[in-house]
CSV table of C-alpha atoms in Angstrom, one decimal:
chain,number,residue,atom,x,y,z
A,1,MET,CA,-34.9,27.8,-54.5
A,2,ILE,CA,-32.2,28.3,-57.1
A,3,ASP,CA,-33.1,27.4,-60.6
A,4,ARG,CA,-30.9,26.1,-63.4
A,5,ASP,CA,-30.4,29.5,-65.1
A,6,ARG,CA,-29.4,31.3,-61.9
A,7,ALA,CA,-27.0,28.5,-61.0
A,8,VAL,CA,-25.3,28.8,-64.4
A,9,ARG,CA,-25.0,32.6,-64.0
A,10,LEU,CA,-23.4,32.2,-60.5
A,11,VAL,CA,-20.8,29.7,-61.8
A,12,GLU,CA,-20.1,31.9,-64.8
A,13,GLU,CA,-19.1,34.7,-62.4
A,14,VAL,CA,-16.7,32.2,-60.7
A,15,LEU,CA,-15.2,31.3,-64.0
A,16,ARG,CA,-14.5,34.9,-64.9
A,17,ALA,CA,-12.6,35.3,-61.6
A,18,GLU,CA,-10.8,32.1,-62.3
A,19,GLU,CA,-9.8,33.4,-65.8
A,20,ARG,CA,-8.2,36.4,-64.1
A,21,GLU,CA,-6.2,34.1,-61.8
A,22,PHE,CA,-4.9,32.2,-64.9
A,23,ALA,CA,-4.0,35.4,-66.6
A,24,GLU,CA,-2.1,36.7,-63.6
A,25,ARG,CA,0.0,33.5,-63.8
A,26,GLY,CA,0.7,34.1,-67.4
A,27,ARG,CA,-1.6,31.3,-68.6
A,28,PRO,CA,-4.6,33.1,-70.2
A,29,VAL,CA,-7.5,30.8,-70.9
A,30,THR,CA,-11.2,31.3,-71.6
A,31,LEU,CA,-13.5,29.0,-69.6
A,32,ALA,CA,-16.9,27.8,-70.5
A,33,ILE,CA,-19.6,25.6,-68.9
A,34,ASP,CA,-19.5,22.1,-70.2
A,35,LYS,CA,-22.3,20.3,-68.4
A,36,VAL,CA,-25.1,21.0,-66.0
A,37,THR,CA,-26.7,18.2,-64.0
A,38,GLU,CA,-29.5,18.5,-61.5
A,39,HIS,CA,-28.9,16.7,-58.1
A,40,ARG,CA,-31.0,16.5,-55.0
A,41,LEU,CA,-28.5,18.9,-53.3
A,42,GLY,CA,-28.5,21.4,-56.2
A,43,TRP,CA,-26.8,21.9,-59.5
A,44,ILE,CA,-23.5,20.2,-60.4
A,45,ILE,CA,-21.8,22.3,-63.1
A,46,ALA,CA,-18.7,21.2,-64.9
A,47,SER,CA,-16.5,23.5,-66.9
A,48,GLN,CA,-13.6,23.3,-69.3
A,49,SER,CA,-11.5,25.5,-71.5
A,50,GLU,CA,-13.5,27.0,-74.4
A,51,SER,CA,-10.8,25.9,-76.9
A,52,TYR,CA,-11.1,22.3,-75.8
A,53,LEU,CA,-14.9,22.3,-76.1
A,54,ARG,CA,-14.5,23.7,-79.6
A,55,SER,CA,-11.7,21.5,-80.9
A,56,GLY,CA,-11.7,18.4,-78.8
A,57,ASN,CA,-7.9,18.5,-78.9
A,58,ALA,CA,-6.5,16.9,-75.7
A,59,GLY,CA,-3.7,19.5,-75.7
A,60,ASP,CA,-6.4,22.2,-74.9
A,61,MET,CA,-7.9,20.3,-72.0
A,62,LEU,CA,-7.5,21.6,-68.5
A,63,ALA,CA,-6.9,18.6,-66.2
A,64,GLY,CA,-7.0,17.9,-62.5
A,65,GLY,CA,-10.0,19.9,-61.2
A,66,GLY,CA,-13.6,19.0,-60.5
A,67,PRO,CA,-17.1,20.4,-60.8
A,68,TYR,CA,-19.0,23.1,-58.8
A,69,LEU,CA,-22.1,22.5,-56.7
A,70,VAL,CA,-24.6,25.3,-56.5
A,71,ASP,CA,-26.8,24.6,-53.4
A,72,ARG,CA,-30.4,24.4,-54.5
A,73,HIS,CA,-31.6,26.0,-51.3
A,74,ASP,CA,-29.4,29.1,-50.8
A,75,GLY,CA,-27.2,29.5,-53.9
A,76,SER,CA,-23.9,28.9,-52.1
A,77,ILE,CA,-21.2,27.7,-54.5
A,78,HIS,CA,-18.8,24.8,-53.6
A,79,HIS,CA,-15.9,23.2,-55.5
A,80,ILE,CA,-15.8,19.4,-55.5
A,81,PRO,CA,-12.3,17.9,-56.1
A,82,ILE,CA,-12.5,15.5,-59.1
A,83,THR,CA,-11.2,12.5,-57.1
A,84,ASP,CA,-13.9,13.0,-54.5
A,85,TYR,CA,-16.6,13.4,-57.2
A,86,VAL,CA,-15.6,10.3,-59.2
A,87,GLY,CA,-15.0,8.3,-56.0
A,88,GLY,CA,-18.4,9.2,-54.6
A,89,LEU,CA,-16.9,10.8,-51.5
A,90,TRP,CA,-18.5,14.2,-51.7
A,91,GLU,CA,-22.2,13.9,-50.8
A,92,GLU,CA,-21.7,12.8,-47.2
A,93,ASP,CA,-18.8,15.3,-46.9
A,94,TYR,CA,-21.2,18.1,-47.9
A,95,GLU,CA,-24.1,17.0,-45.7
A,96,GLN,CA,-22.1,16.2,-42.6
A,97,ARG,CA,-19.2,18.7,-42.7
A,98,VAL,CA,-19.9,21.5,-45.1
A,99,LYS,CA,-23.6,22.0,-44.4
A,100,PRO,CA,-24.7,20.0,-41.4
A,101,THR,CA,-27.5,22.6,-40.6
A,102,GLY,CA,-29.8,24.7,-42.7
A,103,ALA,CA,-32.4,24.1,-45.3
A,104,ALA,CA,-31.1,20.6,-46.1
A,105,GLU,CA,-32.4,19.5,-42.7
A,106,ALA,CA,-35.9,19.7,-44.1
A,107,ASP,CA,-35.1,16.2,-45.5
A,108,PRO,CA,-35.6,13.7,-42.7
A,109,HIS,CA,-33.4,11.2,-44.6
A,110,ARG,CA,-30.4,13.5,-44.8
A,111,GLY,CA,-27.3,11.5,-44.1
A,112,ILE,CA,-29.2,8.2,-44.1
A,113,PRO,CA,-27.3,5.5,-46.0
A,114,PHE,CA,-28.9,4.5,-49.3
A,115,ALA,CA,-32.0,6.6,-48.6
A,116,THR,CA,-32.1,8.2,-52.0
A,117,GLU,CA,-31.8,4.8,-53.7
A,118,ILE,CA,-34.5,3.2,-51.5
A,119,ARG,CA,-36.9,6.1,-52.1
A,120,GLU,CA,-36.4,5.7,-55.9
A,121,ALA,CA,-37.0,1.9,-55.7
A,122,LEU,CA,-40.1,2.4,-53.6
A,123,GLU,CA,-41.5,4.9,-56.1
A,124,HIS,CA,-40.8,2.9,-59.2
A,125,GLU,CA,-40.6,-0.7,-58.2
A,126,GLY,CA,-42.2,-1.2,-54.8
A,127,ARG,CA,-41.4,-2.2,-51.3
A,128,VAL,CA,-40.0,-5.7,-52.1
A,129,ALA,CA,-37.6,-4.3,-54.6
A,130,ALA,CA,-36.5,-1.7,-52.1
A,131,ILE,CA,-35.7,-4.4,-49.5
A,132,ARG,CA,-33.8,-6.4,-52.0
A,133,LEU,CA,-31.8,-3.3,-53.0
A,134,LEU,CA,-30.9,-2.6,-49.4
A,135,ARG,CA,-29.8,-6.2,-48.8
A,136,ARG,CA,-27.5,-6.0,-51.9
A,137,CYS,CA,-26.0,-2.7,-50.6
A,138,ALA,CA,-25.7,-3.9,-47.0
A,139,PRO,CA,-25.4,-7.8,-47.0
A,140,SER,CA,-25.0,-8.0,-43.2
A,141,VAL,CA,-28.6,-6.8,-42.8
A,142,ASN,CA,-31.2,-9.5,-42.3
A,143,MET,CA,-34.7,-9.5,-43.7
A,144,ALA,CA,-36.4,-8.2,-40.7
A,145,GLU,CA,-33.9,-5.4,-40.3
A,146,ALA,CA,-34.1,-4.5,-44.0
A,147,ASN,CA,-37.9,-4.4,-43.7
A,148,ASP,CA,-37.8,-2.1,-40.7
A,149,TYR,CA,-35.3,0.2,-42.4
A,150,VAL,CA,-37.3,0.4,-45.6
A,151,ALA,CA,-40.6,0.9,-43.7
A,152,ALA,CA,-39.1,3.9,-41.8
A,153,ILE,CA,-38.0,5.5,-45.1
A,154,ALA,CA,-41.3,4.8,-46.7
A,155,ALA,CA,-43.1,6.5,-43.8
A,156,GLY,CA,-40.9,9.6,-44.1
A,157,GLU,CA,-39.1,8.8,-40.9
A,158,ARG,CA,-35.5,8.1,-39.8
A,159,PRO,CA,-34.6,4.4,-39.1
A,160,SER,CA,-33.3,3.8,-35.6
A,161,ALA,CA,-29.7,4.8,-34.9
A,162,GLY,CA,-28.7,1.2,-34.5
A,163,LEU,CA,-30.0,0.3,-38.0
A,164,ILE,CA,-28.4,3.3,-39.5
A,165,GLU,CA,-25.0,2.2,-38.2
A,166,LEU,CA,-25.6,-1.4,-39.3
A,167,VAL,CA,-26.4,-0.3,-42.8
A,168,ARG,CA,-23.7,2.4,-43.1
A,169,PRO,CA,-20.8,1.3,-45.3
A,170,PRO,CA,-17.2,1.4,-44.1
A,171,SER,CA,-15.7,4.9,-44.3
A,172,ARG,CA,-14.2,5.6,-47.7
A,173,PHE,CA,-12.9,9.0,-46.7
A,174,SER,CA,-9.2,8.3,-46.0
A,175,GLY,CA,-8.3,9.7,-49.4
A,176,ARG,CA,-10.8,12.5,-49.5
A,177,LEU,CA,-9.6,16.0,-50.4
A,178,GLY,CA,-12.8,17.7,-49.2
A,179,ILE,CA,-15.2,20.2,-50.6
A,180,THR,CA,-14.3,23.9,-50.6
A,181,THR,CA,-16.9,26.7,-50.3
A,182,ILE,CA,-16.3,29.4,-52.9
A,183,ALA,CA,-19.2,31.8,-52.2
A,184,GLY,CA,-22.5,32.2,-50.6
A,185,PRO,CA,-25.1,31.7,-49.3
A,186,LEU,CA,-27.3,34.1,-51.3
A,187,LEU,CA,-30.7,33.2,-49.7
A,188,SER,CA,-31.9,32.9,-46.2
A,189,PRO,CA,-33.9,29.8,-45.3
A,190,ALA,CA,-37.1,32.0,-45.3
A,191,GLU,CA,-36.4,32.9,-48.9
A,192,SER,CA,-35.7,29.3,-50.0
A,193,PRO,CA,-38.8,27.1,-49.7
A,194,GLU,CA,-38.4,23.4,-49.8
A,195,PRO,CA,-38.7,22.3,-53.5
A,196,PRO,CA,-40.6,19.2,-54.6
A,197,PHE,CA,-37.5,17.5,-56.0
A,198,GLY,CA,-38.6,14.8,-58.3
A,199,HIS,CA,-12.0,25.5,-58.3
A,200,ARG,CA,-10.3,24.4,-60.0
A,201,ASN,CA,-6.6,24.6,-59.0
A,202,THR,CA,-5.0,27.5,-61.0
A,203,SER,CA,-1.5,26.2,-60.3
A,204,GLY,CA,-2.1,23.0,-62.1
A,205,GLY,CA,-5.1,23.5,-64.3
A,206,ALA,CA,-8.6,22.1,-64.1
A,207,GLY,CA,-10.2,18.8,-64.9
A,208,ASN,CA,-12.5,17.2,-67.3
A,209,ARG,CA,-15.7,17.0,-65.3
A,210,SER,CA,-18.3,14.4,-65.4
């Protein structure tokens, strides 16, 4: 399990390498971490030029990049293009293409549409609210199908393949740039027990991360 402090240190090492790339291109810049957000897949870490973080001057902002993801299980580091991040295209890309096997498989709901949202609704609002949520997200699902889907998730199981395909939203990936793995992994599965849970482009600069 990678904690917040270790994730920050790992990304700081990436930023130092990135600074060297900028310097080699005659564009020296000092980079700093802007924001750290915990996510079920790990730590999302945004960075920006130190001068912009101090001054807030738009002329100092590096634009066009995206945040890093440090995998919570093995410490691997991945760059998420800003358009994928803002457009919500990155999670399924990560779980289906970048890391289809490994520690993340300990979650029986990995890759199940709306599983995270349904689990949160079950925990905080109850089963009826979870069913309503699913029917808002997937209007083509009838009440009985929604009930079966939510019941499977509540029991820690996977809904049937037919239900999953019925609920799955249309693909939004036609404009996806795709996650890039920068480094890692650091830990083997045996070193990474299941937690309880709950590059910027140097040719064109980096982005304001969310």
